Coordinates of C-alpha atoms in Angstrom, one line a residue:
M17 CA 16.4 -15.3 57.8
S18 CA 15.0 -13.3 54.8
T19 CA 16.1 -9.7 54.6
N20 CA 12.5 -8.9 53.8
R21 CA 11.1 -10.5 57.0
P22 CA 9.2 -8.1 59.2
H23 CA 11.3 -7.1 62.2
D24 CA 8.6 -8.1 64.6
C25 CA 7.8 -11.4 62.9
T26 CA 8.0 -14.5 65.1
D27 CA 9.3 -17.8 63.8
E28 CA 5.7 -19.2 63.9
E29 CA 4.4 -16.3 61.8
W30 CA 7.2 -16.5 59.3
A31 CA 6.5 -20.3 58.8
A32 CA 2.8 -19.4 58.2
R33 CA 3.8 -16.7 55.7
L34 CA 6.0 -19.1 53.8
Q35 CA 3.3 -21.7 53.7
L36 CA 0.6 -19.3 52.5
A37 CA 2.9 -17.6 49.9
A38 CA 3.7 -21.0 48.5
A39 CA 0.0 -21.8 48.3
Y40 CA -0.6 -18.7 46.1
R41 CA 2.2 -19.8 43.8
V42 CA 0.8 -23.3 43.6
F43 CA -2.6 -21.9 42.7
N44 CA -1.0 -19.9 40.0
H45 CA 0.8 -23.0 38.7
F46 CA -2.5 -24.8 38.4
G47 CA -4.2 -21.9 36.7
W48 CA -6.4 -21.2 39.7
S49 CA -5.3 -17.6 39.9
G50 CA -8.0 -15.0 40.5
L51 CA -5.7 -12.3 39.1
I52 CA -5.5 -10.0 42.2
Y53 CA -8.7 -11.3 43.8
N54 CA -10.0 -14.2 45.8
P55 CA -8.2 -14.2 49.2
S56 CA -7.4 -17.5 50.8
P57 CA -6.7 -16.5 54.4
L58 CA -4.6 -18.4 56.9
R59 CA -5.0 -17.9 60.7
L60 CA -1.8 -17.2 62.6
P61 CA -1.0 -19.2 65.7
G62 CA -2.0 -17.6 69.0
P63 CA -5.1 -16.2 70.7
E64 CA -5.2 -12.9 68.8
R65 CA -7.2 -14.1 65.8
H66 CA -4.9 -12.6 63.3
F67 CA -4.8 -13.7 59.7
L68 CA -2.7 -13.5 56.6
L69 CA -4.0 -12.9 53.1
N70 CA -2.8 -11.7 49.7
P71 CA -2.1 -8.0 49.0
F72 CA -5.0 -6.5 47.0
G73 CA -3.3 -5.3 43.8
L74 CA -0.7 -8.1 43.4
H75 CA -1.0 -11.0 41.0
Y76 CA -0.7 -14.4 42.6
S77 CA 2.7 -14.8 40.9
E78 CA 3.9 -11.7 42.9
V79 CA 2.9 -12.9 46.3
K80 CA 5.8 -13.4 48.7
A81 CA 6.0 -14.3 52.4
S82 CA 7.0 -10.8 53.2
N83 CA 4.2 -8.9 51.4
L84 CA 1.3 -10.9 52.8
V85 CA -1.0 -8.7 54.8
K86 CA -1.8 -9.4 58.4
V87 CA -5.3 -8.4 59.6
D88 CA -7.7 -8.9 62.4
L89 CA -11.2 -10.4 62.2
D90 CA -12.6 -7.0 61.2
G91 CA -10.2 -6.7 58.3
R92 CA -8.1 -4.0 60.0
I93 CA -4.4 -4.2 58.9
I94 CA -2.0 -5.1 61.7
G95 CA 1.4 -3.5 61.4
V96 CA 2.7 -1.9 58.2
S97 CA 1.6 -2.9 54.6
R98 CA 2.1 -1.2 51.3
W99 CA -1.0 -2.9 50.1
P100 CA -4.7 -3.0 51.1
I101 CA -6.9 -6.1 51.3
N102 CA -9.9 -7.0 49.2
P103 CA -12.9 -6.4 51.5
A104 CA -15.3 -8.3 49.2
G105 CA -13.0 -11.3 49.6
F106 CA -12.4 -11.2 53.3
T107 CA -15.9 -10.6 54.5
P108 CA -17.3 -14.2 54.0
H109 CA -14.0 -15.7 55.1
A110 CA -14.0 -13.7 58.3
T111 CA -17.4 -15.1 59.1
I112 CA -16.2 -18.6 58.7
H113 CA -13.0 -18.0 60.8
A114 CA -15.0 -16.3 63.5
H115 CA -17.7 -19.0 63.9
I116 CA -16.1 -22.3 62.9
A117 CA -13.5 -23.1 65.5
H118 CA -11.2 -25.3 63.4
A119 CA -11.4 -23.2 60.2
H120 CA -7.7 -22.1 60.3
C121 CA -7.5 -21.9 56.5
V122 CA -10.2 -20.9 54.0
M123 CA -9.6 -21.3 50.2
H124 CA -11.7 -19.8 47.4
T125 CA -11.4 -20.0 43.6
H126 CA -13.3 -18.9 40.5
T127 CA -12.0 -21.6 38.1
T128 CA -13.8 -22.2 34.9
A129 CA -14.8 -25.7 35.8
G130 CA -15.7 -24.8 39.3
M131 CA -17.9 -22.0 38.2
A132 CA -19.5 -24.1 35.5
V133 CA -20.6 -26.7 38.1
A134 CA -21.6 -23.9 40.5
C135 CA -23.9 -22.6 37.8
A136 CA -25.5 -25.9 37.0
S137 CA -28.8 -26.7 38.7
E138 CA -27.6 -30.3 39.4
G139 CA -24.4 -29.1 41.1
L140 CA -21.7 -31.6 41.5
S141 CA -22.6 -35.1 40.3
I142 CA -21.1 -37.8 42.5
T143 CA -20.2 -39.9 39.6
N144 CA -16.5 -39.8 39.3
F145 CA -13.5 -40.8 41.4
Y146 CA -12.8 -37.4 42.9
A147 CA -16.4 -36.5 43.6
A148 CA -16.9 -39.8 45.4
Q149 CA -14.2 -38.8 47.9
L150 CA -16.2 -35.7 48.8
A151 CA -19.5 -37.6 49.4
G152 CA -21.1 -36.4 52.7
N153 CA -18.7 -33.5 53.0
L154 CA -20.2 -31.1 50.4
A155 CA -22.4 -28.1 51.0
Y156 CA -24.1 -25.6 48.8
H157 CA -24.9 -21.9 49.4
D158 CA -27.2 -19.8 47.2
F159 CA -25.8 -16.7 45.4
E160 CA -26.6 -13.4 47.0
G161 CA -24.4 -11.1 45.0
I162 CA -20.9 -9.8 45.6
T163 CA -19.9 -10.8 49.1
V164 CA -19.5 -7.4 50.8
H165 CA -22.5 -7.6 53.1
A166 CA -21.9 -9.0 56.6
D167 CA -25.6 -9.9 57.0
E168 CA -25.0 -12.8 54.6
G169 CA -22.8 -14.4 57.2
P170 CA -25.4 -16.3 59.2
R171 CA -27.0 -17.8 56.1
L172 CA -23.5 -18.8 54.8
L173 CA -22.8 -20.6 58.1
E174 CA -26.1 -22.3 58.0
S175 CA -25.5 -23.5 54.5
I176 CA -22.0 -24.8 55.4
G177 CA -22.9 -26.6 58.6
D178 CA -19.9 -29.0 59.2
K179 CA -19.1 -29.6 55.6
Q180 CA -15.5 -28.6 54.5
A181 CA -16.2 -28.5 50.8
V182 CA -18.6 -25.8 49.6
I183 CA -20.0 -24.9 46.2
L184 CA -21.1 -21.3 46.1
R185 CA -23.9 -21.4 43.5
N186 CA -23.4 -19.2 40.5
H187 CA -20.0 -18.2 42.1
G188 CA -17.3 -20.7 42.7
L189 CA -15.7 -23.1 45.1
L190 CA -14.7 -22.7 48.7
V191 CA -13.1 -25.0 51.3
W192 CA -12.1 -24.7 54.9
S193 CA -10.0 -26.9 57.1
E194 CA -7.8 -27.2 60.2
T195 CA -4.6 -26.9 58.1
L196 CA -3.6 -25.3 54.9
P197 CA -2.4 -28.6 53.3
K198 CA -5.7 -30.3 54.1
A199 CA -7.6 -27.4 52.7
F200 CA -5.5 -27.6 49.5
Y201 CA -6.1 -31.3 49.1
T202 CA -9.8 -30.9 49.5
L203 CA -9.9 -28.0 47.0
W204 CA -7.8 -30.0 44.6
A205 CA -10.2 -33.0 44.8
L206 CA -13.2 -30.7 44.4
Q207 CA -11.6 -28.9 41.4
R208 CA -10.7 -32.2 39.7
A209 CA -14.3 -33.5 40.3
C210 CA -15.6 -30.4 38.5
E211 CA -13.1 -30.7 35.7
V212 CA -14.1 -34.4 35.0
Q213 CA -17.8 -33.5 35.1
V214 CA -17.4 -30.6 32.7
A215 CA -15.2 -32.7 30.4
G216 CA -17.7 -35.5 30.2
A217 CA -20.8 -33.4 29.9
A218 CA -21.1 -34.1 26.1
L219 CA -20.7 -37.8 26.5
G220 CA -24.2 -38.6 27.6
N221 CA -25.5 -40.2 30.8
R222 CA -23.0 -40.8 33.6
I223 CA -22.6 -44.1 35.4
P224 CA -24.0 -43.7 38.9
I225 CA -22.0 -44.6 42.0
S226 CA -24.0 -46.2 44.8
K227 CA -24.4 -44.4 48.1
E228 CA -22.5 -47.3 49.8
V229 CA -19.5 -47.0 47.5
Q230 CA -19.6 -43.2 47.9
R231 CA -19.4 -43.5 51.7
A232 CA -16.6 -46.0 51.4
C233 CA -14.6 -43.7 49.1
A234 CA -14.9 -40.8 51.5
V235 CA -13.7 -42.9 54.4
D236 CA -10.9 -44.5 52.5
A237 CA -9.7 -41.2 51.1
G238 CA -9.3 -39.9 54.7
K239 CA -7.4 -43.0 55.7
L240 CA -5.0 -42.8 52.8
N241 CA -4.0 -39.3 53.6
T242 CA -3.2 -39.5 57.3
R243 CA 0.4 -40.7 57.1
V244 CA 1.9 -37.3 57.5
G245 CA -1.2 -35.2 58.0
M246 CA -3.9 -35.0 55.2
G247 CA -2.6 -33.2 52.2
E248 CA 0.9 -32.4 53.5
D249 CA 2.9 -34.7 51.2
V250 CA 0.9 -33.5 48.2
F251 CA 1.3 -29.9 49.1
D252 CA 5.0 -30.3 49.7
A253 CA 5.4 -32.0 46.3
M254 CA 3.8 -29.0 44.6
V255 CA 5.9 -26.6 46.5
R256 CA 9.0 -28.3 45.1
V257 CA 7.5 -28.0 41.6
V258 CA 7.0 -24.3 42.1
D259 CA 10.5 -23.9 43.6
R260 CA 12.2 -25.3 40.5
S261 CA 10.9 -22.4 38.4
D262 CA 10.7 -19.5 40.9
S263 CA 11.5 -19.5 44.6
S264 CA 11.0 -15.7 45.0
W265 CA 7.9 -16.4 47.1
R266 CA 10.3 -17.3 50.0
E267 CA 11.4 -13.6 50.2

């Protein structure tokens, strides 16, 4: 047991803290860090609707299992925390958690490639290997400014529908899922799709992918990632990479 583990922390909560802390370090490894911003909350097991998210003021490389902040749906801190949370980050995520039953993990990034595609009128072009895997599972939401206003919530939910990958126009990328590893895999595929599109933008016309092939790619991607739960083996591999350079997130 970690000496920094909260005294009232259950085994289930500690496992969730470890998983989310690892995710922030993996984000940092990929260069997806939002400095101290962009929460990616994870719902804790149980009926209370409590969530963990990064401490507002710490860089992703400083996030540890023990310093993640536990909050309720209204963003009120549960227990003791040295750090506040970022209300602008949690407001839209709380809406998703509250109204989409299976949204146990929400991830959000402001990567350069993701924002570049989010600012393009075309959005994501389904013309590369990664984008094709997301066919039929991608939504868009128009920019309404900094996300501190709760009244945007219903419009965000309407935009999302049942799609787990979301491009926030003029803003960035967002995904939600039943598990953290699945959310991570979906975000990674969306990020890679954006990177390929941006990298190829100067090369002229893209080769189209037919709707039939797009649908087949989306179905096959799901089948290929169900051996141990979608995204789990990929996420575990990245945790091992992070561990080799710094395992302090486990504290």
